[in-house]
Coordinates of C-alpha atoms in Angstrom, one line a residue:
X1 CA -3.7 83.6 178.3
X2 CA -4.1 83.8 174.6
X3 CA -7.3 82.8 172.8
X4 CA -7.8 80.2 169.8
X5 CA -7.7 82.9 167.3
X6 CA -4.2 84.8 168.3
X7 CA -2.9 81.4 168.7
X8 CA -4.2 80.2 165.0
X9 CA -2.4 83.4 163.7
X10 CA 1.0 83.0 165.3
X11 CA 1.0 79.3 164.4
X12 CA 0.3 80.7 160.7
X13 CA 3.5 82.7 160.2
X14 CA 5.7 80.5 162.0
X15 CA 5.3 77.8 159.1
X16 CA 8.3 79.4 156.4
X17 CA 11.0 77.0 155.9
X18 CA 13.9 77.8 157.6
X19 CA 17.0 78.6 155.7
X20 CA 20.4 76.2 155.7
X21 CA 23.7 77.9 155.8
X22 CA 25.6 77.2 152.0
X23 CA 29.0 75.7 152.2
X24 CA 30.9 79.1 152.1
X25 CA 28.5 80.1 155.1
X26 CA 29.7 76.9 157.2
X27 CA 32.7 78.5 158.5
X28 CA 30.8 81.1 160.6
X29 CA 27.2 81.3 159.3
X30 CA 25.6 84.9 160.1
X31 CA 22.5 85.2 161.8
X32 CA 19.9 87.1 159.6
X33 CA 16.2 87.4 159.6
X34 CA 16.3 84.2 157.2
X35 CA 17.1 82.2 160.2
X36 CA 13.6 83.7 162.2
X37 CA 10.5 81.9 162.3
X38 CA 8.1 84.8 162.3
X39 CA 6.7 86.2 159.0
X40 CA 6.6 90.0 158.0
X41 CA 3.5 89.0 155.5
X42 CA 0.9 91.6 155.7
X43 CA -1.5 88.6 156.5
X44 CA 0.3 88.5 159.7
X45 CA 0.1 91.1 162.8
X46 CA 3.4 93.1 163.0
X47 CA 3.1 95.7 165.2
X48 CA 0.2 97.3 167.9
X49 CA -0.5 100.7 168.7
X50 CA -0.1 99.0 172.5
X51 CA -0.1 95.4 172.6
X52 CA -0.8 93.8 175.6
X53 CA 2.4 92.8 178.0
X54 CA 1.5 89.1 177.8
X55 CA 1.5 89.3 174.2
X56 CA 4.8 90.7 174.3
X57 CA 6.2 88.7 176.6
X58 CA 4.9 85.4 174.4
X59 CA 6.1 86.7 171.0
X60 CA 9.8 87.1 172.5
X61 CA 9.7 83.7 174.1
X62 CA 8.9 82.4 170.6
X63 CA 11.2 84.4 168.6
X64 CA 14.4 83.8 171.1
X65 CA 13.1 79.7 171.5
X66 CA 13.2 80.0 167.3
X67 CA 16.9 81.5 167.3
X68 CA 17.9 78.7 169.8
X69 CA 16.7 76.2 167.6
X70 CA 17.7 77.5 164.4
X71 CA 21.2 77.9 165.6
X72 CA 20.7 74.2 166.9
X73 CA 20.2 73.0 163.3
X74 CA 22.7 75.0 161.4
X75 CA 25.8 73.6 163.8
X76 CA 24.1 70.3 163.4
X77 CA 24.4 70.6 159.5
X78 CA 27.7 72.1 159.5
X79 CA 29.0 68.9 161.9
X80 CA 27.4 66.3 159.7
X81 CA 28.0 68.0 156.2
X82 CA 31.5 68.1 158.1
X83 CA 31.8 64.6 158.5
X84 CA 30.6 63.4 155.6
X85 CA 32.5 65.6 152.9
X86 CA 35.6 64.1 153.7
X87 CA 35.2 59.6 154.1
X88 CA 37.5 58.4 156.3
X89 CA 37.1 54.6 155.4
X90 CA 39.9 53.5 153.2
X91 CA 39.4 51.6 149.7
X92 CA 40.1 48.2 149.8
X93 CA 42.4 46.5 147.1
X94 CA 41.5 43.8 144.9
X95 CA 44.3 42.0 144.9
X96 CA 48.3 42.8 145.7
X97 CA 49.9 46.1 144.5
X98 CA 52.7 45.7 142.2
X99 CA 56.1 46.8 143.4
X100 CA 57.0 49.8 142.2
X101 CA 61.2 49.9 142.5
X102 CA 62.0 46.6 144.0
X103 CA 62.9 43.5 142.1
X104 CA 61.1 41.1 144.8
X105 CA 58.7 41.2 147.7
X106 CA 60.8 41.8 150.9
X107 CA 59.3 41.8 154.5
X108 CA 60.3 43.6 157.2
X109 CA 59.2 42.3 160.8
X110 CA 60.0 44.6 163.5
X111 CA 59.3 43.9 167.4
X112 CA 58.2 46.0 170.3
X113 CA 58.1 43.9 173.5
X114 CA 55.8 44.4 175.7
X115 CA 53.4 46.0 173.5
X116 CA 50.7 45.3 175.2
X117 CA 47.7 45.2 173.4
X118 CA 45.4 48.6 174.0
X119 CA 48.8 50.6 174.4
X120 CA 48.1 52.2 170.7
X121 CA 45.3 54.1 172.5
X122 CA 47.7 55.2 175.4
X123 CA 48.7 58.6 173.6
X124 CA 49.2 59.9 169.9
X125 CA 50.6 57.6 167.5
X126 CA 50.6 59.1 164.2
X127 CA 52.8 56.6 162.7
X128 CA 51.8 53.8 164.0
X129 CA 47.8 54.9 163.1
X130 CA 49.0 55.3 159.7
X131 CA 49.8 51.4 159.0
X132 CA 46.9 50.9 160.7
X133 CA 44.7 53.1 158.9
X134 CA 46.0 52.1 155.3
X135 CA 47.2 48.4 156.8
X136 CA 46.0 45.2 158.2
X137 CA 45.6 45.0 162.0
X138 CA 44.3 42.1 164.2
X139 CA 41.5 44.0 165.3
X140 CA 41.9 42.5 169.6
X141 CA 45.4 42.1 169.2
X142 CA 47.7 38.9 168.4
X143 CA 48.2 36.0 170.8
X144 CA 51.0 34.5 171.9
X145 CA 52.5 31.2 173.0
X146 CA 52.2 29.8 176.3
X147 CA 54.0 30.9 178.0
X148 CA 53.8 34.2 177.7
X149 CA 57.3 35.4 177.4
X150 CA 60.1 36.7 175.9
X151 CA 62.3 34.0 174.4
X152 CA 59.6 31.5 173.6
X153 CA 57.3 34.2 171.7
X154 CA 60.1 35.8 169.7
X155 CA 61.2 32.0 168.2
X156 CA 57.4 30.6 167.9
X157 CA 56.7 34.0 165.6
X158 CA 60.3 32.8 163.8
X159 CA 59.4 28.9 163.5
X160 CA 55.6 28.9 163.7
X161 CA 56.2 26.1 166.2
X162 CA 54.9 25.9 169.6
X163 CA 57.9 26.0 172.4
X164 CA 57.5 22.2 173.4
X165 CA 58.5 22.0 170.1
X166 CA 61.0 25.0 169.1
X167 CA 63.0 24.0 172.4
X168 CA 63.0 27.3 174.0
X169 CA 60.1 26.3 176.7
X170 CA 61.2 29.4 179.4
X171 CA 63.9 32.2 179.2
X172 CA 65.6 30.0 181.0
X173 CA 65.8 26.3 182.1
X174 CA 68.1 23.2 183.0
X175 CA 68.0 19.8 180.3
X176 CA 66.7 17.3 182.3
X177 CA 69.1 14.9 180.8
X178 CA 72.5 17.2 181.4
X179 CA 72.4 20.0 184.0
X180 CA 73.0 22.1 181.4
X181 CA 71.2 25.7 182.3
X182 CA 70.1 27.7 179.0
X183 CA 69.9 31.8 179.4
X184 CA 69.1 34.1 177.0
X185 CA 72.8 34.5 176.2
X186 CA 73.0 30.9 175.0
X187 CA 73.4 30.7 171.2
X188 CA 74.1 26.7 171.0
X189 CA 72.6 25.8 168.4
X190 CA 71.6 22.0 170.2
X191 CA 68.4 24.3 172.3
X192 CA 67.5 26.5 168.9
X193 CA 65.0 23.5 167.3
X194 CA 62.9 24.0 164.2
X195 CA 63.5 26.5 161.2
X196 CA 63.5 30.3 161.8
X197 CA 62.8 32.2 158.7
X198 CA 66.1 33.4 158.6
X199 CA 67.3 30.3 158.1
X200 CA 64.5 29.4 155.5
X201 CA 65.2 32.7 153.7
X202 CA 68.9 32.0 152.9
X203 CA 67.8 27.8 152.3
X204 CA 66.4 29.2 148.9
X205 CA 69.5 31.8 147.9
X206 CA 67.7 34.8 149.0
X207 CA 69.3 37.3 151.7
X208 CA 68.1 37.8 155.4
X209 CA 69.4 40.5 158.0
X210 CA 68.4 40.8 161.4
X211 CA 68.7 43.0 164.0
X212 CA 68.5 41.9 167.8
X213 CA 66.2 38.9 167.4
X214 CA 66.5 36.3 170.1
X215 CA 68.0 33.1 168.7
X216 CA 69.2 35.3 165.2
X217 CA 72.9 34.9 166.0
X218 CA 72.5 30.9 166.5
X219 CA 74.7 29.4 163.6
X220 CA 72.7 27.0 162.5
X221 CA 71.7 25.5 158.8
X222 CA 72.2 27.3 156.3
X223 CA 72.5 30.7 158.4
X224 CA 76.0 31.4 159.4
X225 CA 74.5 34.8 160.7
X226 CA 77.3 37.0 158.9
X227 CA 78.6 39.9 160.4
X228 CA 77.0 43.0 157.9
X229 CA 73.6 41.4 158.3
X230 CA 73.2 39.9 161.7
X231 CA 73.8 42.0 164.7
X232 CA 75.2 40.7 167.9
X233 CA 73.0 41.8 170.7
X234 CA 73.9 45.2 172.2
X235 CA 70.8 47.2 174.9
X236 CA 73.1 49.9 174.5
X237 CA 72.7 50.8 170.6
X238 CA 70.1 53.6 169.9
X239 CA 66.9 53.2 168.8
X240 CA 67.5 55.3 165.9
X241 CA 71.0 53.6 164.7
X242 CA 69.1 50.6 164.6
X243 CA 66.5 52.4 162.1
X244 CA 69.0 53.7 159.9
X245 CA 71.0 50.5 159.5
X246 CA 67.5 48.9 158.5
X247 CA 67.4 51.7 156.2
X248 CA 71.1 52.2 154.7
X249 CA 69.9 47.9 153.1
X250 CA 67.8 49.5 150.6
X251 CA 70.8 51.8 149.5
X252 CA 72.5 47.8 148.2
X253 CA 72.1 46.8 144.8
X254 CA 68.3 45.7 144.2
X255 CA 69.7 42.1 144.4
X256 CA 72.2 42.0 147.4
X257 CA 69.0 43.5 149.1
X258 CA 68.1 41.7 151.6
X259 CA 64.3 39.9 151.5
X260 CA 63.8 39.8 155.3
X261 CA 64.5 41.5 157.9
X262 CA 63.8 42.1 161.6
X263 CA 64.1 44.9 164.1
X264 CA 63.8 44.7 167.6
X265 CA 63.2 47.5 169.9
X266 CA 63.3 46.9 174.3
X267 CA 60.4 49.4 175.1
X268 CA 58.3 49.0 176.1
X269 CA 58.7 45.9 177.9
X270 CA 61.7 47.8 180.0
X271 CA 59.3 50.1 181.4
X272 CA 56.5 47.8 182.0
X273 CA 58.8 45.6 184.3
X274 CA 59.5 48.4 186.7
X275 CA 56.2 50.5 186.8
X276 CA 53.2 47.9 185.2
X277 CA 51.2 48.7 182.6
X278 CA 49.3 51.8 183.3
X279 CA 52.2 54.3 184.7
X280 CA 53.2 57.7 182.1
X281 CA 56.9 56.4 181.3
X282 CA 54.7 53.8 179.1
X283 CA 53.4 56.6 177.5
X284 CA 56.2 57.7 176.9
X285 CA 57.9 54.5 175.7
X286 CA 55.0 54.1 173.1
X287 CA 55.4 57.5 172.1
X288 CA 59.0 56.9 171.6
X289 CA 58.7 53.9 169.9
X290 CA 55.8 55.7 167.0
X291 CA 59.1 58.0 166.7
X292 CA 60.9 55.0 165.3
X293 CA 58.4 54.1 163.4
X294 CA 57.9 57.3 161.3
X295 CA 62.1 57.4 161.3
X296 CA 61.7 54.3 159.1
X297 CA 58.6 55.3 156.8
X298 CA 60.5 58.6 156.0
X299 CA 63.4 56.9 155.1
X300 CA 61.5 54.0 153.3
X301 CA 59.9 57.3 151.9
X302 CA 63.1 59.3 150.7
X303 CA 64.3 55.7 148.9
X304 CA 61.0 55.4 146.9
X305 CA 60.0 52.0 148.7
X306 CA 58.3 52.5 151.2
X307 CA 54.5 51.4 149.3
X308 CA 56.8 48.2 148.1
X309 CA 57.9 46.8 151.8
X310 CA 55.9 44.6 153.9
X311 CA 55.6 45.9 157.3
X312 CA 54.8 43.7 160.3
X313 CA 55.1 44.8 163.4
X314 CA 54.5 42.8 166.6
X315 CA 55.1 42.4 170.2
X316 CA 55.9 38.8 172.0
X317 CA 53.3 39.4 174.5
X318 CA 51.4 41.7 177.0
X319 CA 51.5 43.4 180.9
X320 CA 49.8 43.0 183.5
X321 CA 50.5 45.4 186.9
X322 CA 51.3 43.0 190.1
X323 CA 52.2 44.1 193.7
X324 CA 52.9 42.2 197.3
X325 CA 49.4 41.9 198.3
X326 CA 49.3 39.4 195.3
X327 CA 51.7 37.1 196.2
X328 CA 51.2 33.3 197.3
X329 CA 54.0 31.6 199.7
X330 CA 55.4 27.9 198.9
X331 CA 56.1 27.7 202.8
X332 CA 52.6 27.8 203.8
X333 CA 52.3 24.9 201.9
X334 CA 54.3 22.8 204.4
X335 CA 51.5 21.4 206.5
X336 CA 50.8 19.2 203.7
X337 CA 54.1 19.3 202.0
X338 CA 57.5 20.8 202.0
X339 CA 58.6 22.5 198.4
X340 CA 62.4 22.7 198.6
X341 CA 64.1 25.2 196.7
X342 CA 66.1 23.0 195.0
X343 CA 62.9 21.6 193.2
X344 CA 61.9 24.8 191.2
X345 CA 62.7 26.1 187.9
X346 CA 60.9 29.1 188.0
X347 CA 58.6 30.6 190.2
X348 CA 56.3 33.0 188.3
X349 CA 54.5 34.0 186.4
X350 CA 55.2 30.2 185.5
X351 CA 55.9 27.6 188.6
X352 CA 57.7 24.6 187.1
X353 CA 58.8 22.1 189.6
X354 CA 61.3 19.3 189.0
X355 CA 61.3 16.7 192.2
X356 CA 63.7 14.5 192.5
X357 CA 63.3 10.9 191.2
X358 CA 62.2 9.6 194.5
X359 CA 59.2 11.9 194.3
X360 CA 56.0 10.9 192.5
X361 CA 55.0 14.5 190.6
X362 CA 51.6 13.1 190.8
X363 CA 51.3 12.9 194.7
X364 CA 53.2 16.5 194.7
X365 CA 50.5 17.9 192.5
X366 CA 47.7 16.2 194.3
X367 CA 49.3 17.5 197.8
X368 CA 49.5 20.7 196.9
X369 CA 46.4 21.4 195.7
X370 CA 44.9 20.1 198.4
X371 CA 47.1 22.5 200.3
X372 CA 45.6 25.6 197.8
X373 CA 42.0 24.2 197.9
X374 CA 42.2 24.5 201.8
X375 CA 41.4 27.9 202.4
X376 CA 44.4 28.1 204.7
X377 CA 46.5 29.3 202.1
X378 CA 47.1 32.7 201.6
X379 CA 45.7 33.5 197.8
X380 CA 45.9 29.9 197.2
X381 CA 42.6 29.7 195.5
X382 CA 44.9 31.8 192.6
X383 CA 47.2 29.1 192.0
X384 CA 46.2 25.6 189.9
X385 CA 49.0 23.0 190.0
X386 CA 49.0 20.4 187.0
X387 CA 51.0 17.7 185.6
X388 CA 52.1 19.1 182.4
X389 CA 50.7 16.3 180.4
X390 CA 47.1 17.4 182.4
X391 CA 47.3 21.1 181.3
X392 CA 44.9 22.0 179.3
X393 CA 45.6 21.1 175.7
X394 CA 45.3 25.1 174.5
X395 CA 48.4 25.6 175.7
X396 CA 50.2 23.1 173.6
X397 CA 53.1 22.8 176.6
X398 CA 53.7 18.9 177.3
X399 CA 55.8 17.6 174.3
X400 CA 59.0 18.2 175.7
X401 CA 61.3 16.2 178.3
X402 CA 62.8 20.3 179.2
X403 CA 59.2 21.1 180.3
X404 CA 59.3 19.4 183.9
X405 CA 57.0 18.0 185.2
X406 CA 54.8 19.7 187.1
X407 CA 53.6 23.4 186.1
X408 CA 51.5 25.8 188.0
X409 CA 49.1 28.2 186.2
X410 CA 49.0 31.3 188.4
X411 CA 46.5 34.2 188.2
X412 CA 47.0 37.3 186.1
X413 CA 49.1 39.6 188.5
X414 CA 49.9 37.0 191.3
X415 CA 53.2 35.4 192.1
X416 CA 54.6 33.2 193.6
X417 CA 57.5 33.3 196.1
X418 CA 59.4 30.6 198.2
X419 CA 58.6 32.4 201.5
X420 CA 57.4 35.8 202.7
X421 CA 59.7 38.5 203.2
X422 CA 59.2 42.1 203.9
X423 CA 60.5 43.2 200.7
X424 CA 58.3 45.3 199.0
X425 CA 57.4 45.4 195.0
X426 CA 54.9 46.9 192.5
X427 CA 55.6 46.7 188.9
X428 CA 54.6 44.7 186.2
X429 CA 54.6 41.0 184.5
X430 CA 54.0 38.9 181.8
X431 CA 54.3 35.0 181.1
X432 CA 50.6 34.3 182.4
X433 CA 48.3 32.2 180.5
X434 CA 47.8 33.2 176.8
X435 CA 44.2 33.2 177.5
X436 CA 44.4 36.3 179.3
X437 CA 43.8 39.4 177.5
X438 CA 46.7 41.4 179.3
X439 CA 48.8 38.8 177.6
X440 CA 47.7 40.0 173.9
X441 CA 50.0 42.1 172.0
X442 CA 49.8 43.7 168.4
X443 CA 49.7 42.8 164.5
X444 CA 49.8 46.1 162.3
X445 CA 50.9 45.1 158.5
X446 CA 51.4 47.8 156.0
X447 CA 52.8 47.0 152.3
X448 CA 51.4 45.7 148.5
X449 CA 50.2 42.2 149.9
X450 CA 48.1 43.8 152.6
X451 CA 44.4 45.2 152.2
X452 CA 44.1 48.7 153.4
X453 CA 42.1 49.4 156.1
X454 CA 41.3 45.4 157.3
X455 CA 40.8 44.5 160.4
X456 CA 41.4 40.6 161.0
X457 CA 40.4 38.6 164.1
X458 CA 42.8 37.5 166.5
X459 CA 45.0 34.8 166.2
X460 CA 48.0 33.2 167.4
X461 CA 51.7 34.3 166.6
X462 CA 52.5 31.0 165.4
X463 CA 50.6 32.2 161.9
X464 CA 53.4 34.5 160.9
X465 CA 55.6 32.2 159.7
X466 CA 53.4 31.0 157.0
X467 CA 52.2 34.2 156.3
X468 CA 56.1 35.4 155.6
X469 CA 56.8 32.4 153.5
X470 CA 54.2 32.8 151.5
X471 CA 54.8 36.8 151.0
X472 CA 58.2 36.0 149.6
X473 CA 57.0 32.9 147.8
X474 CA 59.2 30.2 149.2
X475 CA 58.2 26.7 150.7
X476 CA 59.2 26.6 154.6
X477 CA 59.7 24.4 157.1
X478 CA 57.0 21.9 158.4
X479 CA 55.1 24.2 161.6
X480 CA 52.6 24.4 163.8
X481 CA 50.7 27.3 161.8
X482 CA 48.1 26.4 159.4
X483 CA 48.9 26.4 155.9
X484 CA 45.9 28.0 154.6
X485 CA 46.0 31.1 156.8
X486 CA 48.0 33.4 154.8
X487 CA 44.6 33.4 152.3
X488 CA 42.6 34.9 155.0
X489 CA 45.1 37.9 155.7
X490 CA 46.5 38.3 152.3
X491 CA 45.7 39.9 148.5
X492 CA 45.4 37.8 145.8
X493 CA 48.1 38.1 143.9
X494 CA 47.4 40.7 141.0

C-alpha cells in the first residue's frame, strides 16, 4: 500500500487539463501524450533507479484507467459537437409562402387505404419523411368516421359530413324504403348526399380532376365528371400511370390547370386484408407506396411546382390483425333468441340487424345481450348490441332511416359469424369503432399554406373539407367540420 505522501504526489500531476480534439481532429483524433494525465514536470517523480512492483503496478493502472477515460470524453465531444453542428429542427413560417409559378393555390389530396397509422415507422420512407419533416402532420394520426371503412371515410373526407348524413352509412346496404342494395359500384347519384369538393370546386368556375375516388364518377351538380379529368375506376392501372397523369395536369395552360385533385392508391389496404397489419408484404406495400410518392415530388420538381402545391395525403382508416379464435357465433345465441340470416346487413366488423316489422328491435337488443352477458357465449363479453339511436353519440351514426336499427359494436379483431364452421382465417380488418387506435390513419401536408415542421393533434377527417375550401378560397357547402379549424392548421396568409 502506498503512503499519504506518494499518494499527495501522484494526485499533484494528475491535475493538467486534458486536451479536446479540434474539429479537423474529429474525424479520427490521435492519441498523444496530450491526452495522458500524468505530468513530466520535474516537480514530479519520473523514473526510479528500481521502483517498487506495487508502485509500478499502480502507476499503469492509472495511466491505462486515464486513456480509457480520455478516449471516453473525446467520442463523447465528437458525438455531441456531431449533433449539434448540424440542427435538425426546421424553421417555422410566419405566414403562407407565395406561389412561385402558379397562378392560384391548387391542392392535391392523395389516398393510401389502409395506412394504418404507425406504418411510416414500418421501413424507410424517405419521401414520405420529407413532407413530414418540412410539412404538417397530425402528430397520432387522423381519425376517421364511424364506421371505420372504406366508402364512408373516402366521402366524409370529400363532404366533411358524417355518413348518417353523406348517405353512404356501409360499403354496402339495402334502402329500407326500396330493397334497393347499394355496392361500391353504384354511382346513382340518389345515395351520393351532401357536396364533395369536387363538386364545390367546379360550383365556383374552377377545375377539379380526380383519380379513383369513391363516389368521383357520380354525376351530380355541377360535376359532370368529364372524361380527361375524372377517371373511371380501374385496380388494374399502375401505380405509376396514375402519378404521371397527375403530373402531365401541370404541363396545361396555368388556367385550364386544374385546382384540385385526388389520387388514390389500393395498398396498402390490399395487403392488410389478406395478412393483418404486422406481416413484411406491408412493408413492402409502404415502401412501394413512398416510391409513388417521390415519383410525384420529382416530377412536381422537374415542372418548378412542387414548393407551390398543397400536398395532403391520407388514409380512410386503419388495421387491425383478426384470426378464428376471435370469432363470436349468432347461433349460440338461440337459447334466448334465434338471429335469422335474413335479418342482417352485415356482420362485422359492424353487425347491423334489420328484423322484420313484427319484431320489436328493442326486445331483440335486450335478448341478446342478455344472451352475451351470460357467460355462455363464446367471446360474447366482446360484443355490445345497441339501438342505433342508444349508441353512443361520438359516433354520430343514428340520423339516417339506411342505418337499421339495431347495430352491434364489436371488439377490435373479433367477428362475428352466423354459425361456426371449420373454415380457417387469419388476416386483417377494419370498420371497428373509431375510438380505437388501430382504426387511426395519417395526415401529412406539404405546400406554401403549411408550416414546416408542425405537428398538430389528432382530429377527425371530417376537418378536411374546410381546410380545402379554405386553401383555395371558396365558400363550401354547409358540413359537419368546424368552420374555424383551418386557422389552427394553416399560415396566415402573407
Amino acid at each position: 500500500m502506498m503512503n499519504s505522501d506518494s499518494m499527495s504526489r501522484i494526485a499533484s500531476c494528475n491535475n493538467k487539463p486534458m486536451a479536446v480534439p479540434t474539429k479537423e481532429e474529429e474525424e479520427d483524433p490521435p492519441i498523444s501524450t496530450s491526452l495522458l494525465s500524468f505530468d513530466t514536470d520535474a516537480s514530479c517523480p519520473s523514473t526510479s533507479p528500481k521502483p517498487p512492483l506495487t508502485n509500478v503496478i499502480f502507476t499503469a493502472l492509472i495511466l491505462v484507467t486515464c486513456i480509457a477515460l480520455s478516449a471516453a470524453i473525446a467520442f463523447g465531444f465528437l458525438f455531441f459537437s456531431s449533433s449539434y453542428s448540424h440542427p435538425s429542427q426546421p424553421i417555422s413560417d410566419v405566414v403562407s409562402r407565395p406561389l412561385k409559378k402558379l397562378k392560384r393555390p391548387v391542392v392535391l389530396l392523395i389516398s393510401s387505404d389502409g395506412f394504418r397509422f404507425g406504418y411510416q415507422y414500418k421501413t424507410d420512407v424517405p419521401n414520405i419523411n420529407r413532407l413530414i419533416r418540412n410539412g404538417t402532420e397530425a402528430e397520432l394520426g387522423l381519425i376517421p368516421v364511424f364506421p371505420t371503412l372504406t366508402f364512408p371515410n373516402h366521402y366524409a373526407i370529400v363532404t366533411g359530413l358524417y355518413p348518417a348524413y353523406h348517405g353512404i352509412i356501409n360499403n354496402f346496404f339495402l334502402d329500407p324504403n326500396t330493397g334497393e342494395a347499394f355496392s361500391m359500384g353504384s354511382h346513382d347519384p340518389k345515395w351520393w348526399l351532401g357536396e364533395p369538393l369536387w363538386e364545390t370546386v367546379v360550383n365556383h368556375g374552377l377545375k377539379a380532376a380526380t383519380y379513383f375516388w369513391p363516389g368521383s364518377e357520380v354525376i351530380k351538380g355541377g360535376w359532370t365528371c368529364p372524361e380527361s379529368l375524372c377517371m373511371r375506376y380501374n385496380g388494374s392501372v399502375s401505380f405509376e400511370e396514375r402519378v404521371d397523369t397527375v403530373l402531365n395536369y401541370f404541363d396545361l395552360p396555368t388556367d385550364e390547370i386544374p385546382s384540385f385533385m385526388t389520387l388514390y392508391f389500393e395498398d396498402p389496404d390490399h395487403q392488410g386484408h389478406k395478412v393483418g397489419p404486422d406481416d413484411p408484404q406491408i412493408t413492402e406495400a409502404i415502401a412501394r407506396v413512398d416510391g409513388m410518392i417521390g415519383r410525384l415530388i420529382r416530377g412536381l420538381e422537374e415542372k418548378g411546382v412542387f414548393e407551390d402545391v398543397n400536398i395532403i395525403m391520407v388514409g380512410d382508416h386503419g388495421m387491425v390483425g383478426t384470426c378464428d379464435k376471435k370469432l363470436i357465433f349468432l347461433e349460440d345465441l338461440a337459447p334466448w333468441i334465434e338471429i335469422p340470416k335474413d335479418w342482417i346487413q352485415s356482420y362485422s366488423p359492424l353487425l347491423s340487424i334489420r328484423p322484420p316489422p313484427s319484431y320489436s328491435a328493442k326486445d331483440v337488443v335486450t335478448k341478446m345481450n342478455e344472451g352475451l352477458k351470460s357467460g355462455k357465449v363464446q367471446n360474447g363479453q366482446y360484443l355490445k348490441v345497441y339501438l342505433k339511436e342508444e349508441l353512443p353519440a361520438r359516433l354520430h351514426y343514428s340520423a339516417s332511416d339506411r342505418i337499421p336499427p339495431i347495430i352491434g359494436l364489436i371488439d377490435e379483431s373479433f367477428k362475428v359469424e352466423q354459425k361456426s364452421s371449420k373454415r380457417k382465417e387469419c388476416g386483417g380488418s377494419h370498420g371497428y369503432d373509431n375510438a380505437f387506435f388501430s382504426m387511426r390513419t395519417i395526415f401529412i401536408a406539404h405546400g406554401p399554406q403549411f408550416a414546416r415542421g408542425s405537428k398538430v393533434p389528432s382530429f377527425e377527417n371530417v376537418q378536411i373539407y374546410n381546410l380545402v375550401t379554405t386553401i383555395l378560397n371558396i365558400q363550401g357547402a354547409s358540413n359537419n367540420g368546424t368552420a374555424s379549424f383551418p386557422k389552427t392548421i394553416l399560415l396566415p396568409s402573407h
